[in-house]
CSV table of N, CA and C in Angstrom, one decimal:
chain,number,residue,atom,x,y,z
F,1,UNK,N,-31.1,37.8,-16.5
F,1,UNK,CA,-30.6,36.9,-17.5
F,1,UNK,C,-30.3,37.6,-18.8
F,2,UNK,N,-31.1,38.5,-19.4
F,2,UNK,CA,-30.3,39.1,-20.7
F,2,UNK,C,-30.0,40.1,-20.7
F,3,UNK,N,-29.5,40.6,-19.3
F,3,UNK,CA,-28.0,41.2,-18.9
F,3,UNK,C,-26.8,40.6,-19.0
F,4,UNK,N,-26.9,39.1,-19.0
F,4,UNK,CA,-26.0,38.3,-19.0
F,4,UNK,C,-26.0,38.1,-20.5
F,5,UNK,N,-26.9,37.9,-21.2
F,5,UNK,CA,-26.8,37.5,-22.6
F,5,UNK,C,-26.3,38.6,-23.0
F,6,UNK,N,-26.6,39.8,-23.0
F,6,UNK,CA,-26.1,40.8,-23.4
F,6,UNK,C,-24.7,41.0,-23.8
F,7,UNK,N,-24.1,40.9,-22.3
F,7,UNK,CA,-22.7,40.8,-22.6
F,7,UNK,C,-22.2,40.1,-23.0
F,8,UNK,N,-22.4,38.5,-23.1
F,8,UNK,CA,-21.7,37.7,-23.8
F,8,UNK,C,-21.9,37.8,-24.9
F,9,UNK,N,-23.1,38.0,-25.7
F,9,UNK,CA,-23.1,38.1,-27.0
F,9,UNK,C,-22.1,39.5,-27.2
F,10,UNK,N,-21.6,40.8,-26.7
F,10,UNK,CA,-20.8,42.0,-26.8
F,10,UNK,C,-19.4,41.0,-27.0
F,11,UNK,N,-19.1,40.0,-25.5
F,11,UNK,CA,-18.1,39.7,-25.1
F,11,UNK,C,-17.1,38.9,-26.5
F,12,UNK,N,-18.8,38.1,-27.5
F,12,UNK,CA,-18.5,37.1,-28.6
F,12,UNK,C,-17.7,37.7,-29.8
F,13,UNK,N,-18.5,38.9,-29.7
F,13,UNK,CA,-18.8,39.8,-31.5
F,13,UNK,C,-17.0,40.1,-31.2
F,14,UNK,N,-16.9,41.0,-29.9
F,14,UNK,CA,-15.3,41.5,-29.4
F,14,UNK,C,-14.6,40.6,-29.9
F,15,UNK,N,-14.3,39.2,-29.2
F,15,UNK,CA,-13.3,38.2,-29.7
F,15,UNK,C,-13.2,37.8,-30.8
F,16,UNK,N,-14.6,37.7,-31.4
F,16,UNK,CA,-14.4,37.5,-33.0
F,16,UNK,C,-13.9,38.5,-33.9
F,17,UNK,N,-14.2,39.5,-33.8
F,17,UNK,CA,-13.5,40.5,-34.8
F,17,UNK,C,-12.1,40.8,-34.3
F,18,UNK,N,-11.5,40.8,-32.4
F,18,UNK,CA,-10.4,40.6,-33.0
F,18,UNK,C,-9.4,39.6,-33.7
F,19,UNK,N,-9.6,38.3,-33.1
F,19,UNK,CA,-9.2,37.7,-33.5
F,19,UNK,C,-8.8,37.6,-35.6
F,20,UNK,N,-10.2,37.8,-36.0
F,20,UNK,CA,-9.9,37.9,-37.5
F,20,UNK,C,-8.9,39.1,-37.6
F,21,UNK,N,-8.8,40.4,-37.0
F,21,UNK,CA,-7.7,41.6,-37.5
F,21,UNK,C,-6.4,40.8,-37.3
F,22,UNK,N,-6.2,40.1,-35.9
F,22,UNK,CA,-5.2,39.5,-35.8
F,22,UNK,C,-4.3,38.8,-36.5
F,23,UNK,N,-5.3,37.9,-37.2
F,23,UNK,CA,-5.1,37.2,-38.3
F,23,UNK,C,-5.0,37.6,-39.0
F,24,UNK,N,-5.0,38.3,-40.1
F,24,UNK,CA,-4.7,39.2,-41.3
F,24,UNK,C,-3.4,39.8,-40.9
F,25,UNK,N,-3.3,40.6,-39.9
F,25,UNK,CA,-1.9,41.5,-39.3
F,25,UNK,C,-0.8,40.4,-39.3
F,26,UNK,N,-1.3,39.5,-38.9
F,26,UNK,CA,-0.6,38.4,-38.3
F,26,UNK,C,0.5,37.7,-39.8
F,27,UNK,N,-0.5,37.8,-41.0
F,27,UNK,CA,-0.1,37.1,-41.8
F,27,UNK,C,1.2,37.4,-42.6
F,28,UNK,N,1.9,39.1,-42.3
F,28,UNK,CA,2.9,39.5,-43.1
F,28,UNK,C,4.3,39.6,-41.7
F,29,UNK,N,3.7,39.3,-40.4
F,29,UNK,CA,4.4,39.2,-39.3
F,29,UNK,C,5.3,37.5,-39.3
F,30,UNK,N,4.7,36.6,-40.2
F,30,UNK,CA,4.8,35.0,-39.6
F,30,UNK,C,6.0,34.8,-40.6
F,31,UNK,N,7.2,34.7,-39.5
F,31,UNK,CA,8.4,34.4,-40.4
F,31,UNK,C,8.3,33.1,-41.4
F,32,UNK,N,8.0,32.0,-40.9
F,32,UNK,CA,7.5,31.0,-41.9
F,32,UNK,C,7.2,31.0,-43.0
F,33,UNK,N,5.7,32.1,-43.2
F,33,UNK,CA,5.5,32.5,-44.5
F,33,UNK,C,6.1,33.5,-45.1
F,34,UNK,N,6.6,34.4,-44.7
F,34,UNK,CA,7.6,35.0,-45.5
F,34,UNK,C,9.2,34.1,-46.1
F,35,UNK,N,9.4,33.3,-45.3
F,35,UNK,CA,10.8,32.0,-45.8
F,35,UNK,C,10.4,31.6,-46.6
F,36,UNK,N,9.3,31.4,-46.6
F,36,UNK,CA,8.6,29.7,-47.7
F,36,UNK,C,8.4,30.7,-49.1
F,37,UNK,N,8.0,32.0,-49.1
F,37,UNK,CA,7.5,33.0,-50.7
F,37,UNK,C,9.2,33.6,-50.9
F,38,UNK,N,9.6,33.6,-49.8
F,38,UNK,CA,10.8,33.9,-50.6
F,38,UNK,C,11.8,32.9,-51.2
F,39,UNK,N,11.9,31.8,-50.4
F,39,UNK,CA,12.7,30.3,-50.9
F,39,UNK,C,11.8,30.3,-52.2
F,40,UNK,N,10.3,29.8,-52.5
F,40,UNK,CA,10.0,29.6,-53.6
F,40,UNK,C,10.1,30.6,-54.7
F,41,UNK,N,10.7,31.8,-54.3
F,41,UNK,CA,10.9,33.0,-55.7
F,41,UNK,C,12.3,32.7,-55.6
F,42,UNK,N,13.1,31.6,-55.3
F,42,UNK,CA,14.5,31.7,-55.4
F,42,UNK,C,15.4,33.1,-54.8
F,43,UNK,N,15.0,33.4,-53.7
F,43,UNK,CA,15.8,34.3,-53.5
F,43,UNK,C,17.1,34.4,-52.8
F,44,UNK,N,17.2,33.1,-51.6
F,44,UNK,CA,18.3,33.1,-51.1
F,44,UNK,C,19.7,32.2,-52.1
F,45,UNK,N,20.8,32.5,-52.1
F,45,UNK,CA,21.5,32.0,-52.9
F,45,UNK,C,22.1,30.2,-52.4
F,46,UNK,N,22.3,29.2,-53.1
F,46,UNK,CA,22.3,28.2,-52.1
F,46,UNK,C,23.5,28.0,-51.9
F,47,UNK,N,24.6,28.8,-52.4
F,47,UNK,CA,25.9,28.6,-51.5
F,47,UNK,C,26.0,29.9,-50.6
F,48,UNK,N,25.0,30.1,-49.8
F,48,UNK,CA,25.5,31.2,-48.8
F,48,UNK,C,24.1,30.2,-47.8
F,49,UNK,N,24.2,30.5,-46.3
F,49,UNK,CA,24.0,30.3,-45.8
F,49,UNK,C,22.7,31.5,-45.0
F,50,UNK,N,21.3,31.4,-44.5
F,50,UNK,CA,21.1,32.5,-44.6
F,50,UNK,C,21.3,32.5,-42.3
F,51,UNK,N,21.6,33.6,-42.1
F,51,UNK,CA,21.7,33.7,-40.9
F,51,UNK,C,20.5,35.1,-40.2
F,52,UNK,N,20.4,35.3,-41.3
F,52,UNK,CA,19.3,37.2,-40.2
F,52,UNK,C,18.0,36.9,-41.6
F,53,UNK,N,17.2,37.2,-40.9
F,53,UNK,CA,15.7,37.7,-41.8
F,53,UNK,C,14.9,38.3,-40.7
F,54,UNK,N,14.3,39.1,-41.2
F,54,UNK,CA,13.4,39.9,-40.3
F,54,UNK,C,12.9,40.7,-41.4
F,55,UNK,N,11.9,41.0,-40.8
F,55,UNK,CA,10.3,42.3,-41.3
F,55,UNK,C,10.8,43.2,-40.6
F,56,UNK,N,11.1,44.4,-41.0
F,56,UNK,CA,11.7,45.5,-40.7
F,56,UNK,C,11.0,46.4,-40.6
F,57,UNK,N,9.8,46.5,-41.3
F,57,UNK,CA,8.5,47.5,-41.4
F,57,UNK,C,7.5,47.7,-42.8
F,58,UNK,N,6.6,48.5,-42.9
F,58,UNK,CA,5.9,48.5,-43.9
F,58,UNK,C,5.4,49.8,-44.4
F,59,UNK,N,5.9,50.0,-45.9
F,59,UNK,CA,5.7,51.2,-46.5
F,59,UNK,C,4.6,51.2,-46.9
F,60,UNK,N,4.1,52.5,-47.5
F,60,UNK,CA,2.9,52.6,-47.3
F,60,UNK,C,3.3,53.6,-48.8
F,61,UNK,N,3.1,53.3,-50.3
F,61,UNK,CA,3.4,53.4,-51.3
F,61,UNK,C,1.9,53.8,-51.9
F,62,UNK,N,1.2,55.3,-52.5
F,62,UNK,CA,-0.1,55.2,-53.2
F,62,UNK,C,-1.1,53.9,-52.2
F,63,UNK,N,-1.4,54.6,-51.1
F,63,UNK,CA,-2.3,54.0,-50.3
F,63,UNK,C,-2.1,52.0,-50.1
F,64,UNK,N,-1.1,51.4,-50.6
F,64,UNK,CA,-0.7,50.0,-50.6
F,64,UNK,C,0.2,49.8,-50.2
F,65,UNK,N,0.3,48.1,-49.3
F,65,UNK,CA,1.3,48.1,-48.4
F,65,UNK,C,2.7,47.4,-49.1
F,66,UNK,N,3.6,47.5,-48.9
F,66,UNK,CA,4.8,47.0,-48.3
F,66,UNK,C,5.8,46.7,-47.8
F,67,UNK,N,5.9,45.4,-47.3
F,67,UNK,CA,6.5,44.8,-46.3
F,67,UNK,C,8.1,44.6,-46.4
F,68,UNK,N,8.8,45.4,-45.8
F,68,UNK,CA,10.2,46.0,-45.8
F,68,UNK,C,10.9,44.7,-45.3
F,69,UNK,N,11.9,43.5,-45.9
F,69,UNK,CA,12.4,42.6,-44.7
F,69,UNK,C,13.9,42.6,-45.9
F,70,UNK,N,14.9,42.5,-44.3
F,70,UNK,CA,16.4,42.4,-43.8
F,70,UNK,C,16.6,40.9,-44.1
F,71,UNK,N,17.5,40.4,-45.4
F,71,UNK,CA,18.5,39.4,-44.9
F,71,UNK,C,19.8,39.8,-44.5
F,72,UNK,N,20.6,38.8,-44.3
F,72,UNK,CA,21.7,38.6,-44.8
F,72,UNK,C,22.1,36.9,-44.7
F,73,UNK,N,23.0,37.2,-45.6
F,73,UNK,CA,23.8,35.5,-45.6
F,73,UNK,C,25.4,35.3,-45.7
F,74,UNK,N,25.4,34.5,-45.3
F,74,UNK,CA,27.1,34.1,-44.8
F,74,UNK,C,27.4,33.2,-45.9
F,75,UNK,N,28.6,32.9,-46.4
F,75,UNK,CA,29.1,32.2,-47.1
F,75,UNK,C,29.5,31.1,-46.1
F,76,UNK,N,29.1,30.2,-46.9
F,76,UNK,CA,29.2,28.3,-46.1
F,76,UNK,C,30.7,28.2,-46.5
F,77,UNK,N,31.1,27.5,-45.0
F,77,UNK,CA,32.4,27.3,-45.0
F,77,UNK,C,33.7,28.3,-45.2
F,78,UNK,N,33.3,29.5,-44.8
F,78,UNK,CA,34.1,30.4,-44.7
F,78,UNK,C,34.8,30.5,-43.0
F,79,UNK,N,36.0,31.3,-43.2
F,79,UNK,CA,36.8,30.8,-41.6
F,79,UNK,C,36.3,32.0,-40.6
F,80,UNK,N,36.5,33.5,-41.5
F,80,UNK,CA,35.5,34.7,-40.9
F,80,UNK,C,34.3,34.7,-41.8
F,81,UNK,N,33.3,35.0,-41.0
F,81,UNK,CA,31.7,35.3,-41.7
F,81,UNK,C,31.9,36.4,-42.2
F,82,UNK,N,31.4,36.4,-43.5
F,82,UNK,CA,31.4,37.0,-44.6
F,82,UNK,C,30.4,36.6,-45.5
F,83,UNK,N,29.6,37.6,-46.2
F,83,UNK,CA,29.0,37.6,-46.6
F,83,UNK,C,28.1,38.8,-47.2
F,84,UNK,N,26.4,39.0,-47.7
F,84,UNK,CA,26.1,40.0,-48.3
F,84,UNK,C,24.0,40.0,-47.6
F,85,UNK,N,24.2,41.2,-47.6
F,85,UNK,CA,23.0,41.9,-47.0
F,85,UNK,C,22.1,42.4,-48.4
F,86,UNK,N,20.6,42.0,-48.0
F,86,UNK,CA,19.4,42.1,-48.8
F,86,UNK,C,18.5,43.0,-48.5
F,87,UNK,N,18.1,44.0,-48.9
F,87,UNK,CA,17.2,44.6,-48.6
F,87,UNK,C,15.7,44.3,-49.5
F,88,UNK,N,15.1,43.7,-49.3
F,88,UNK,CA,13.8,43.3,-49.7
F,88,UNK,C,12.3,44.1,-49.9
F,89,UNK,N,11.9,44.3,-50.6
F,89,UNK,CA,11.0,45.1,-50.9
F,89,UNK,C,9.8,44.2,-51.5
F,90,UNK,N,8.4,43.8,-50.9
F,90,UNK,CA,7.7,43.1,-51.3
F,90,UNK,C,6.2,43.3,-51.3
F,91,UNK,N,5.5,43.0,-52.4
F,91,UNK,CA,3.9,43.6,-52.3
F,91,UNK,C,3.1,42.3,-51.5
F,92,UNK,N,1.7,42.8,-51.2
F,92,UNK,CA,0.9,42.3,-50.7
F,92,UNK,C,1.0,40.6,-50.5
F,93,UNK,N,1.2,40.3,-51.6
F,93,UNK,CA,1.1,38.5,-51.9
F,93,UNK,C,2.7,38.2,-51.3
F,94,UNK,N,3.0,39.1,-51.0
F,94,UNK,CA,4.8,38.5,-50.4
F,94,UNK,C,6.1,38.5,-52.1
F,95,UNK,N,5.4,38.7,-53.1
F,95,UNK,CA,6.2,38.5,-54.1
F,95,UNK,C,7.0,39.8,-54.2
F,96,UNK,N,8.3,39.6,-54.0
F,96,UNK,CA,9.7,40.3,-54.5
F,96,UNK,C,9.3,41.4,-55.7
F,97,UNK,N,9.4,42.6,-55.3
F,97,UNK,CA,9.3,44.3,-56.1
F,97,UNK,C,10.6,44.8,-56.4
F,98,UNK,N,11.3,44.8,-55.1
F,98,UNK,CA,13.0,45.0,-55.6
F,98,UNK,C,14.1,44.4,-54.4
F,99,UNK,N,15.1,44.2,-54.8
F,99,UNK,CA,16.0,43.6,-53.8
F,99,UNK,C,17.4,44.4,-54.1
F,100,UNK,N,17.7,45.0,-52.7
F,100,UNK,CA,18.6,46.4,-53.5
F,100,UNK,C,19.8,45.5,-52.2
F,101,UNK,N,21.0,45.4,-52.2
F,101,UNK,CA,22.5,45.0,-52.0
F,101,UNK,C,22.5,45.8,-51.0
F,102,UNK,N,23.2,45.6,-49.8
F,102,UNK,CA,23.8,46.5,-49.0
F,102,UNK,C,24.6,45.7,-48.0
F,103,UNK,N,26.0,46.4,-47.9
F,103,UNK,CA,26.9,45.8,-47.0
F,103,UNK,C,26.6,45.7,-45.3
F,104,UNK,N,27.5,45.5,-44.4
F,104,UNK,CA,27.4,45.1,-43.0
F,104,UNK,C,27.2,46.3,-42.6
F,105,UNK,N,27.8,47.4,-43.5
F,105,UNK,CA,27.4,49.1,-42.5
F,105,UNK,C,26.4,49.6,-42.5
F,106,UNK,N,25.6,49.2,-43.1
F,106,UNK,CA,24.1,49.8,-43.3
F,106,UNK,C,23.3,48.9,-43.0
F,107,UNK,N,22.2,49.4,-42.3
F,107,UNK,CA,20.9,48.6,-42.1
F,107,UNK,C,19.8,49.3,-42.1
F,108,UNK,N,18.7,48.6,-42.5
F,108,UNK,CA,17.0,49.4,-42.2
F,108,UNK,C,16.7,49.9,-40.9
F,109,UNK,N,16.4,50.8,-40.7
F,109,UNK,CA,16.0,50.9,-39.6
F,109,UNK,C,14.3,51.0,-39.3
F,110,UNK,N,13.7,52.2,-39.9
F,110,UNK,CA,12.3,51.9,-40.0
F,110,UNK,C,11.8,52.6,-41.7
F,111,UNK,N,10.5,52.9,-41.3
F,111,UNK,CA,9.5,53.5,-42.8
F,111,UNK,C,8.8,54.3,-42.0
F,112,UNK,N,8.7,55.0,-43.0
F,112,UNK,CA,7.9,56.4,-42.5
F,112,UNK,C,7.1,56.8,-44.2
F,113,UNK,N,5.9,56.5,-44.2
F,113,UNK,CA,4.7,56.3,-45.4
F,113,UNK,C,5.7,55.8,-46.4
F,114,UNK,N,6.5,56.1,-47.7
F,114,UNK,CA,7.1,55.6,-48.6
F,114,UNK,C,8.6,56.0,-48.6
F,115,UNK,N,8.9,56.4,-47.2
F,115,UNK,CA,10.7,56.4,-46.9
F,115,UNK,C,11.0,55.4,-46.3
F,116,UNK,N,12.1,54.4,-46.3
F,116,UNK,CA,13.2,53.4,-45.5
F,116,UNK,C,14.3,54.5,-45.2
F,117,UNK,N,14.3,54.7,-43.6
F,117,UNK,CA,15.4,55.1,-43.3
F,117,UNK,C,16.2,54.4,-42.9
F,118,UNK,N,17.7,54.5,-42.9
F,118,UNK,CA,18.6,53.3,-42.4
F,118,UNK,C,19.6,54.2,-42.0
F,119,UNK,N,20.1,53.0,-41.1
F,119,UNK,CA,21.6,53.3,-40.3
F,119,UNK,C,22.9,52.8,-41.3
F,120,UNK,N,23.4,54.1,-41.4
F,120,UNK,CA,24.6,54.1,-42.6
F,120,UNK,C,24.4,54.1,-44.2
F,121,UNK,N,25.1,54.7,-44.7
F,121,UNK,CA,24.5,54.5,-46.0
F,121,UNK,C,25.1,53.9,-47.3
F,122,UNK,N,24.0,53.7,-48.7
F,122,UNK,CA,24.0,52.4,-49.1
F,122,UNK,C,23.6,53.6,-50.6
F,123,UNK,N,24.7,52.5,-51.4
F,123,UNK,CA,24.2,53.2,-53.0
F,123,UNK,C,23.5,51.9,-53.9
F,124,UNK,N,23.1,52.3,-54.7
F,124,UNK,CA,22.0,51.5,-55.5
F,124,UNK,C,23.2,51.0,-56.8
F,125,UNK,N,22.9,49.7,-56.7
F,125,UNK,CA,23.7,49.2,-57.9
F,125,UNK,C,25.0,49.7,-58.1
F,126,UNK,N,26.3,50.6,-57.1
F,126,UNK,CA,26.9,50.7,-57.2
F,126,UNK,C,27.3,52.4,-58.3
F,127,UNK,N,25.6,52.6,-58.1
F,127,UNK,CA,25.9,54.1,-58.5
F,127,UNK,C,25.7,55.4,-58.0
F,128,UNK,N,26.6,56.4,-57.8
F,128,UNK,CA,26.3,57.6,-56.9
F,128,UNK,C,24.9,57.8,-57.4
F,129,UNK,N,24.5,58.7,-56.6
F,129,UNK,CA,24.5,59.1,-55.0
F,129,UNK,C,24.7,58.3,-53.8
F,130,UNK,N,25.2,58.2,-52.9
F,130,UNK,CA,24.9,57.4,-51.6
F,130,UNK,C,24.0,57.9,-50.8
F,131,UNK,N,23.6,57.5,-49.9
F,131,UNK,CA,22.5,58.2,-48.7
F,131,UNK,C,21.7,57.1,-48.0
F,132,UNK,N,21.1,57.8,-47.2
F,132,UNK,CA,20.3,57.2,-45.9
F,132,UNK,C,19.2,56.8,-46.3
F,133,UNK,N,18.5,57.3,-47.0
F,133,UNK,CA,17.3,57.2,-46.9
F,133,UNK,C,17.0,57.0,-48.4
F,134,UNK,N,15.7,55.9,-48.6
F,134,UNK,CA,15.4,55.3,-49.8
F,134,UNK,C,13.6,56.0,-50.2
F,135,UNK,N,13.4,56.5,-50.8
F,135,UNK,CA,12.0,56.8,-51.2
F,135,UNK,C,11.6,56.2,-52.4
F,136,UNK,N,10.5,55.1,-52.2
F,136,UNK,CA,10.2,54.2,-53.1
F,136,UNK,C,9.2,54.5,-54.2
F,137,UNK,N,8.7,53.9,-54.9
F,137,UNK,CA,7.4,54.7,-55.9
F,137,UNK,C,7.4,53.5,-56.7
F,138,UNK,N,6.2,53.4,-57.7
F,138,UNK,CA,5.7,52.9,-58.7
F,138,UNK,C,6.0,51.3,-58.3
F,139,UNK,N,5.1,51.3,-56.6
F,139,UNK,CA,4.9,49.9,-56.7
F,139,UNK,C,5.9,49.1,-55.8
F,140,UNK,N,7.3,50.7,-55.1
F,140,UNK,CA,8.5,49.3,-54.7
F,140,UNK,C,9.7,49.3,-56.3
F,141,UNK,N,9.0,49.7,-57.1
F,141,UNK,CA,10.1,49.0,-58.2
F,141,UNK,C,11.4,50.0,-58.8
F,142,UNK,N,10.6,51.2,-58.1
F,142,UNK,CA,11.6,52.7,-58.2
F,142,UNK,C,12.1,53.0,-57.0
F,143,UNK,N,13.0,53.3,-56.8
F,143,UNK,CA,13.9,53.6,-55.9
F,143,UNK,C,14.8,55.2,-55.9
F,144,UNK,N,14.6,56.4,-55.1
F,144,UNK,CA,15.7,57.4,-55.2
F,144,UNK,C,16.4,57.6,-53.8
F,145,UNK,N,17.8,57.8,-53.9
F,145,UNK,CA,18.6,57.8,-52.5
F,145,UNK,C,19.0,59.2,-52.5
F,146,UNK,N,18.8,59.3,-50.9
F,146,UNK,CA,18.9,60.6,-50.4
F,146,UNK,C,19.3,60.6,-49.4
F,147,UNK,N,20.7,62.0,-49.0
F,147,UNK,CA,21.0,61.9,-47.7
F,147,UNK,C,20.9,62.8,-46.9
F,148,UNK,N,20.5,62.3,-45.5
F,148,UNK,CA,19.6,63.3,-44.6
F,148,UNK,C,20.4,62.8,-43.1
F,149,UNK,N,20.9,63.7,-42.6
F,149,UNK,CA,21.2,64.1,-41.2
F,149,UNK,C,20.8,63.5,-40.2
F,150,UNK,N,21.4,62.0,-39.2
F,150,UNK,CA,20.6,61.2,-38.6
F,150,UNK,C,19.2,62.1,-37.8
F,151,UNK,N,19.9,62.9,-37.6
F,151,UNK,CA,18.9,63.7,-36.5
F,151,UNK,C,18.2,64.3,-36.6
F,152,UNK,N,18.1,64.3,-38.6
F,152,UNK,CA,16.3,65.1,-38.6
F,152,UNK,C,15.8,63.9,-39.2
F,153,UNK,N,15.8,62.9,-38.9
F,153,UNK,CA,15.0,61.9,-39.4
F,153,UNK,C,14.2,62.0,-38.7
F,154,UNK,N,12.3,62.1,-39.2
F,154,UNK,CA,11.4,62.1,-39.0
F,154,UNK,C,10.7,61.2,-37.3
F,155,UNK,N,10.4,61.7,-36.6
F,155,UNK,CA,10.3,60.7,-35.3
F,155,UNK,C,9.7,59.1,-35.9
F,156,UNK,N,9.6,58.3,-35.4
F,156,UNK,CA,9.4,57.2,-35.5
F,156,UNK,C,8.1,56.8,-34.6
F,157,UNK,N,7.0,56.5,-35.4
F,157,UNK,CA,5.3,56.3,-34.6
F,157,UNK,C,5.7,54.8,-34.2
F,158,UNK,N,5.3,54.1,-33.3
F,158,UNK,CA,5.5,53.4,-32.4
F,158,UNK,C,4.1,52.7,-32.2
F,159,UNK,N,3.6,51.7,-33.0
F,159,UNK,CA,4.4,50.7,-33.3
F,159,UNK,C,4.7,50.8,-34.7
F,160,UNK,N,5.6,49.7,-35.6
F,160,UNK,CA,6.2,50.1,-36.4
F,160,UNK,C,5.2,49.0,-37.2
């Protein structure tokens, strides 16, 4: 008999502690709440339509997280889709650090501690340098672009 209690109390403590990690992890993964913090910081524009959002990954900036997420939006009522790509940069509470432009040719791909590497490359506000790769600082709110050779980009740890 408290062979049996044994384990189930093991079996209890297990499910309960994962379940709470879950939940925490869970909480920067739940598209919902990332739509609802970014609609209420006004970030999607309301004559474009939004069609892509996703959590792309999470930098790791002076030991603190953030959560890398991809729009884009389509202009309403347009005959070809057209439209403009967001690159999102957000701290812990989901509130907006930087939101850097980028066309259909570039996308995020992953993070690697405080790099966004991406597929194709993207300039910042329309000022040289161009490049692949973004290294963030002071929080997400600094940004330097740099370009690096698809193929020495750093392997990619799995999961992301």
């Amino acid at each position: 008999m408290t062979f049996i209690l044994r384990y189930l109390f093991v079996f209890l403590f297990a499910f309960y502690t994962i379940s709470a990690l879950a939940e925490k992890a869970g909480s920067l993964n739940d598209r919902t709440l990332i739509f609802n913090a970014l609609n209420k910081q006004n970030v999607f524009n309301k004559y474009r339509q939004l069609v892509h959002m996703s959590h792309v990954c999470t930098l790791i900036i002076n030991d603190s997280y953030f959560p890398v997420i991809d729009i884009k939006e389509h202009v309403k009522g347009a005959q070809v889709p057209r439209g403009v790509g967001h690159i999102l940069v957000l701290d812990s509470s989901l509130n907006v650090m930087k939101k850097l432009y980028h066309d259909g040719s570039s996308t995020p791909l992953y993070c690697k501690d405080n790099k966004l590497f991406l597929y194709g490359y993207i300039d910042i506000d329309g000022l040289a340098p161009e490049g692949n790769v973004l290294s963030f600082s002071d929080k997400g709110k600094k940004v330097v672009v740099s370009a690096m050779e698809s193929n020495d980009f750093p392997r990619q740890s799995i999961p992301q």
